[in-house]
């Protein structure tokens, strides 16, 4: 009897396809499907995905979803680029170690650091989770001012070194404003390649309207 850890399929592939590898009949179809799916993973094109604010709570929760194939598909191999600010560098190293411990078969490489010019090189997808958080007593214009500096810098880096077809999703609030600033500083990249995750605002607006109308 053989137990296959799905996180180690890529290392099992040469063994599974070997004529010397014998399995009981009950496992023949299982081993065949494992070989087929693992071969697809190994032969697929590798995409580069960057997550900013990777050492934060949202980034930390998002990374396993991306690494396990729930974001880009179960056979899509990827190279993870993790960006955060210098004060979070030690925490970022811990995140990298946890990814290594997970032995995700889809992850071909992990690059981590604090310089967007390095982390954005050749990326195909960027998820902007990192941003300046709103603090007690801070007005919205102050929040926008702080994030404007961040997204100007990252937009320019994206424009200069990322793949020209890179797709960007902005999560950090105010997401729509940050997304606009990012796109304006990356003129080489098509505007339709930028989007902001404003579903929370959408849901809140719907709820308030429903409460006002008395239908909730």
mmCIF file of C-alpha atoms in Angstrom:
data_model
loop_
_atom_site.group_PDB
_atom_site.id
_atom_site.type_symbol
_atom_site.label_atom_id
_atom_site.label_comp_id
_atom_site.label_asym_id
_atom_site.label_seq_id
_atom_site.Cartn_x
_atom_site.Cartn_y
_atom_site.Cartn_z
ATOM 1 C CA UNK A 1 0.000 0.000 0.000
ATOM 2 C CA UNK A 2 1.259 3.419 -0.926
ATOM 3 C CA UNK A 3 0.258 6.843 0.407
ATOM 4 C CA UNK A 4 0.877 9.843 -1.835
ATOM 5 C CA UNK A 5 1.294 13.264 -0.230
ATOM 6 C CA UNK A 6 -0.128 15.652 -2.816
ATOM 7 C CA UNK A 7 2.432 18.282 -1.766
ATOM 8 C CA UNK A 8 5.243 15.997 -2.981
ATOM 9 C CA UNK A 9 3.816 14.896 -6.347
ATOM 10 C CA UNK A 10 6.442 16.659 -8.408
ATOM 11 C CA UNK A 11 9.207 14.682 -6.694
ATOM 12 C CA UNK A 12 7.233 11.440 -7.133
ATOM 13 C CA UNK A 13 6.709 11.862 -10.879
ATOM 14 C CA UNK A 14 9.918 10.168 -12.110
ATOM 15 C CA UNK A 15 9.207 7.208 -9.809
ATOM 16 C CA UNK A 16 5.553 6.909 -10.831
ATOM 17 C CA UNK A 17 6.377 6.691 -14.538
ATOM 18 C CA UNK A 18 9.173 4.162 -13.970
ATOM 19 C CA UNK A 19 8.549 0.602 -15.182
ATOM 20 C CA UNK A 20 10.046 -0.609 -11.897
ATOM 21 C CA UNK A 21 7.289 0.989 -9.867
ATOM 22 C CA UNK A 22 4.640 -1.673 -9.149
ATOM 23 C CA UNK A 23 1.316 -0.991 -7.459
ATOM 24 C CA UNK A 24 -1.542 -3.223 -6.410
ATOM 25 C CA UNK A 25 -4.340 -3.285 -9.026
ATOM 26 C CA UNK A 26 -6.627 -1.265 -6.781
ATOM 27 C CA UNK A 27 -4.211 1.679 -7.076
ATOM 28 C CA UNK A 28 -3.501 1.469 -10.803
ATOM 29 C CA UNK A 29 -6.072 4.107 -11.790
ATOM 30 C CA UNK A 30 -4.992 6.332 -8.911
ATOM 31 C CA UNK A 31 -1.332 6.232 -9.876
ATOM 32 C CA UNK A 32 -2.268 6.908 -13.513
ATOM 33 C CA UNK A 33 -4.228 10.011 -12.616
ATOM 34 C CA UNK A 34 -1.436 11.194 -10.317
ATOM 35 C CA UNK A 35 1.128 10.816 -13.109
ATOM 36 C CA UNK A 36 -1.137 12.664 -15.540
ATOM 37 C CA UNK A 37 -1.871 15.598 -13.219
ATOM 38 C CA UNK A 38 1.741 15.865 -12.055
ATOM 39 C CA UNK A 39 2.996 15.857 -15.646
ATOM 40 C CA UNK A 40 0.617 18.728 -16.442
ATOM 41 C CA UNK A 41 1.965 20.684 -13.485
ATOM 42 C CA UNK A 42 5.589 20.037 -14.427
ATOM 43 C CA UNK A 43 5.175 20.942 -18.096
ATOM 44 C CA UNK A 44 2.979 24.052 -17.709
ATOM 45 C CA UNK A 45 4.171 27.616 -18.219
ATOM 46 C CA UNK A 46 5.379 29.378 -15.066
ATOM 47 C CA UNK A 47 3.796 32.728 -14.219
ATOM 48 C CA UNK A 48 5.296 35.279 -11.845
ATOM 49 C CA UNK A 49 2.925 36.563 -9.147
ATOM 50 C CA UNK A 50 3.826 39.376 -6.760
ATOM 51 C CA UNK A 51 2.018 40.007 -3.473
ATOM 52 C CA UNK A 52 2.784 43.256 -1.641
ATOM 53 C CA UNK A 53 2.343 43.519 2.103
ATOM 54 C CA UNK A 54 3.124 39.808 2.116
ATOM 55 C CA UNK A 55 4.127 39.705 5.794
ATOM 56 C CA UNK A 56 0.869 41.284 6.956
ATOM 57 C CA UNK A 57 -2.222 39.425 8.133
ATOM 58 C CA UNK A 58 -4.091 39.629 4.816
ATOM 59 C CA UNK A 59 -1.028 38.742 2.764
ATOM 60 C CA UNK A 60 -0.247 35.861 5.120
ATOM 61 C CA UNK A 61 -3.765 34.468 4.601
ATOM 62 C CA UNK A 62 -3.700 35.048 0.851
ATOM 63 C CA UNK A 63 -0.392 33.349 0.057
ATOM 64 C CA UNK A 64 -1.568 29.733 0.709
ATOM 65 C CA UNK A 65 -4.586 30.276 -1.569
ATOM 66 C CA UNK A 66 -2.310 31.409 -4.393
ATOM 67 C CA UNK A 67 0.375 28.778 -3.739
ATOM 68 C CA UNK A 68 -2.126 25.887 -3.634
ATOM 69 C CA UNK A 69 -3.698 26.739 -6.996
ATOM 70 C CA UNK A 70 -7.000 28.151 -5.750
ATOM 71 C CA UNK A 71 -6.348 31.507 -7.418
ATOM 72 C CA UNK A 72 -4.766 30.635 -10.775
ATOM 73 C CA UNK A 73 -5.792 27.021 -11.248
ATOM 74 C CA UNK A 74 -4.745 23.564 -9.988
ATOM 75 C CA UNK A 75 -2.135 23.054 -12.735
ATOM 76 C CA UNK A 76 -0.700 26.551 -12.968
ATOM 77 C CA UNK A 77 2.917 26.673 -11.835
ATOM 78 C CA UNK A 78 4.063 29.966 -10.406
ATOM 79 C CA UNK A 79 6.986 31.914 -9.050
ATOM 80 C CA UNK A 80 6.052 33.882 -5.947
ATOM 81 C CA UNK A 81 7.444 37.380 -5.401
ATOM 82 C CA UNK A 82 6.786 38.714 -1.892
ATOM 83 C CA UNK A 83 7.231 42.418 -1.179
ATOM 84 C CA UNK A 84 7.012 44.285 2.114
ATOM 85 C CA UNK A 85 8.522 47.274 3.903
ATOM 86 C CA UNK A 86 11.991 47.076 5.546
ATOM 87 C CA UNK A 87 10.644 46.880 9.125
ATOM 88 C CA UNK A 88 8.786 43.687 8.166
ATOM 89 C CA UNK A 89 11.799 42.020 6.564
ATOM 90 C CA UNK A 90 12.341 39.505 9.371
ATOM 91 C CA UNK A 91 8.658 38.527 9.360
ATOM 92 C CA UNK A 92 8.881 38.129 5.595
ATOM 93 C CA UNK A 93 11.690 35.615 6.027
ATOM 94 C CA UNK A 94 9.410 33.627 8.315
ATOM 95 C CA UNK A 95 6.679 33.637 5.661
ATOM 96 C CA UNK A 96 9.148 32.260 3.113
ATOM 97 C CA UNK A 97 10.108 29.467 5.509
ATOM 98 C CA UNK A 98 6.443 28.526 5.937
ATOM 99 C CA UNK A 99 5.993 28.349 2.160
ATOM 100 C CA UNK A 100 9.020 26.062 1.986
ATOM 101 C CA UNK A 101 7.546 23.925 4.778
ATOM 102 C CA UNK A 102 4.312 23.634 2.778
ATOM 103 C CA UNK A 103 6.216 22.120 -0.187
ATOM 104 C CA UNK A 104 3.606 23.403 -2.658
ATOM 105 C CA UNK A 105 4.119 21.523 -5.945
ATOM 106 C CA UNK A 106 2.969 24.523 -7.993
ATOM 107 C CA UNK A 107 5.518 26.922 -6.508
ATOM 108 C CA UNK A 108 8.771 26.795 -8.474
ATOM 109 C CA UNK A 109 10.549 29.653 -6.702
ATOM 110 C CA UNK A 110 10.043 32.237 -3.943
ATOM 111 C CA UNK A 111 11.643 35.671 -4.108
ATOM 112 C CA UNK A 112 11.231 38.040 -1.151
ATOM 113 C CA UNK A 113 12.458 41.545 -0.434
ATOM 114 C CA UNK A 114 11.717 45.224 0.075
ATOM 115 C CA UNK A 115 12.639 46.784 -3.297
ATOM 116 C CA UNK A 116 9.774 46.979 -5.836
ATOM 117 C CA UNK A 117 12.267 47.403 -8.688
ATOM 118 C CA UNK A 118 13.628 43.945 -7.871
ATOM 119 C CA UNK A 119 10.372 42.224 -6.934
ATOM 120 C CA UNK A 120 8.371 43.496 -9.944
ATOM 121 C CA UNK A 121 10.844 42.221 -12.558
ATOM 122 C CA UNK A 122 8.967 40.297 -15.234
ATOM 123 C CA UNK A 123 5.847 39.714 -13.113
ATOM 124 C CA UNK A 124 2.584 38.773 -14.828
ATOM 125 C CA UNK A 125 0.245 39.395 -11.885
ATOM 126 C CA UNK A 126 0.443 41.804 -8.947
ATOM 127 C CA UNK A 127 -1.797 41.816 -5.878
ATOM 128 C CA UNK A 128 -1.355 45.056 -3.930
ATOM 129 C CA UNK A 129 -2.282 44.230 -0.347
ATOM 130 C CA UNK A 130 0.290 46.507 1.289
ATOM 131 C CA UNK A 131 -0.637 50.095 2.023
ATOM 132 C CA UNK A 132 -0.534 52.707 4.773
ATOM 133 C CA UNK A 133 -3.232 51.780 7.346
ATOM 134 C CA UNK A 134 -5.762 54.297 8.592
ATOM 135 C CA UNK A 135 -4.958 55.256 12.180
ATOM 136 C CA UNK A 136 -7.142 56.700 14.923
ATOM 137 C CA UNK A 137 -8.037 60.317 14.230
ATOM 138 C CA UNK A 138 -6.644 60.241 10.700
ATOM 139 C CA UNK A 139 -8.747 61.977 8.051
ATOM 140 C CA UNK A 140 -9.296 60.341 4.684
ATOM 141 C CA UNK A 141 -7.211 62.966 2.876
ATOM 142 C CA UNK A 142 -4.256 62.110 5.136
ATOM 143 C CA UNK A 143 -4.665 58.423 4.324
ATOM 144 C CA UNK A 144 -4.743 59.194 0.597
ATOM 145 C CA UNK A 145 -1.643 61.381 0.912
ATOM 146 C CA UNK A 146 0.340 58.627 2.632
ATOM 147 C CA UNK A 147 -0.731 55.979 0.122
ATOM 148 C CA UNK A 148 -0.160 58.299 -2.830
ATOM 149 C CA UNK A 149 3.583 58.196 -2.181
ATOM 150 C CA UNK A 150 3.575 54.382 -1.943
ATOM 151 C CA UNK A 151 1.549 53.747 -5.091
ATOM 152 C CA UNK A 152 3.419 56.347 -7.139
ATOM 153 C CA UNK A 153 6.677 54.541 -6.424
ATOM 154 C CA UNK A 154 5.215 51.110 -7.076
ATOM 155 C CA UNK A 155 3.472 52.277 -10.251
ATOM 156 C CA UNK A 156 6.732 53.589 -11.661
ATOM 157 C CA UNK A 157 8.517 50.348 -10.805
ATOM 158 C CA UNK A 158 5.699 48.327 -12.373
ATOM 159 C CA UNK A 159 5.904 50.442 -15.515
ATOM 160 C CA UNK A 160 9.663 49.997 -15.797
ATOM 161 C CA UNK A 161 10.339 46.332 -15.019
ATOM 162 C CA UNK A 162 7.094 44.286 -15.025
ATOM 163 C CA UNK A 163 5.803 42.303 -17.990
ATOM 164 C CA UNK A 164 3.962 44.808 -20.258
ATOM 165 C CA UNK A 165 0.765 42.738 -19.978
ATOM 166 C CA UNK A 166 0.865 42.555 -16.153
ATOM 167 C CA UNK A 167 -2.536 42.457 -14.418
ATOM 168 C CA UNK A 168 -2.897 44.368 -11.139
ATOM 169 C CA UNK A 169 -5.431 43.992 -8.349
ATOM 170 C CA UNK A 170 -5.399 46.655 -5.632
ATOM 171 C CA UNK A 171 -6.700 45.584 -2.219
ATOM 172 C CA UNK A 172 -5.189 48.264 0.048
ATOM 173 C CA UNK A 173 -7.671 51.008 0.966
ATOM 174 C CA UNK A 174 -8.738 53.412 -0.370
ATOM 175 C CA UNK A 175 -8.560 50.768 -3.105
ATOM 176 C CA UNK A 176 -10.133 52.712 -5.971
ATOM 177 C CA UNK A 177 -7.944 55.802 -5.367
ATOM 178 C CA UNK A 178 -4.800 53.725 -4.903
ATOM 179 C CA UNK A 179 -5.588 51.834 -8.113
ATOM 180 C CA UNK A 180 -5.998 55.102 -10.032
ATOM 181 C CA UNK A 181 -2.664 56.447 -8.734
ATOM 182 C CA UNK A 182 -0.954 53.155 -9.599
ATOM 183 C CA UNK A 183 -2.310 53.156 -13.164
ATOM 184 C CA UNK A 184 -1.417 56.803 -13.747
ATOM 185 C CA UNK A 185 2.195 56.061 -12.870
ATOM 186 C CA UNK A 186 2.390 53.040 -15.186
ATOM 187 C CA UNK A 187 1.457 54.525 -18.604
ATOM 188 C CA UNK A 188 2.967 51.622 -20.573
ATOM 189 C CA UNK A 189 0.461 49.169 -19.103
ATOM 190 C CA UNK A 190 -3.111 49.123 -20.509
ATOM 191 C CA UNK A 191 -5.620 50.784 -18.165
ATOM 192 C CA UNK A 192 -7.954 47.776 -18.427
ATOM 193 C CA UNK A 193 -5.261 45.718 -16.679
ATOM 194 C CA UNK A 194 -5.886 47.558 -13.397
ATOM 195 C CA UNK A 195 -8.731 46.782 -11.013
ATOM 196 C CA UNK A 196 -9.603 47.539 -7.394
ATOM 197 C CA UNK A 197 -11.281 45.199 -4.937
ATOM 198 C CA UNK A 198 -14.215 47.344 -3.826
ATOM 199 C CA UNK A 199 -16.660 44.527 -3.154
ATOM 200 C CA UNK A 200 -16.787 45.422 0.547
ATOM 201 C CA UNK A 201 -17.938 48.955 -0.277
ATOM 202 C CA UNK A 202 -20.479 47.510 -2.702
ATOM 203 C CA UNK A 203 -21.862 45.151 -0.048
ATOM 204 C CA UNK A 204 -22.042 47.895 2.557
ATOM 205 C CA UNK A 205 -23.951 50.179 0.190
ATOM 206 C CA UNK A 206 -26.433 47.423 -0.644
ATOM 207 C CA UNK A 207 -26.966 46.680 3.040
ATOM 208 C CA UNK A 208 -27.613 50.329 3.903
ATOM 209 C CA UNK A 209 -30.099 50.667 1.048
ATOM 210 C CA UNK A 210 -31.848 47.465 2.123
ATOM 211 C CA UNK A 211 -32.048 48.700 5.722
ATOM 212 C CA UNK A 212 -33.418 52.047 4.575
ATOM 213 C CA UNK A 213 -36.020 50.320 2.397
ATOM 214 C CA UNK A 214 -36.971 47.950 5.199
ATOM 215 C CA UNK A 215 -36.321 44.801 3.186
ATOM 216 C CA UNK A 216 -33.576 43.395 5.369
#
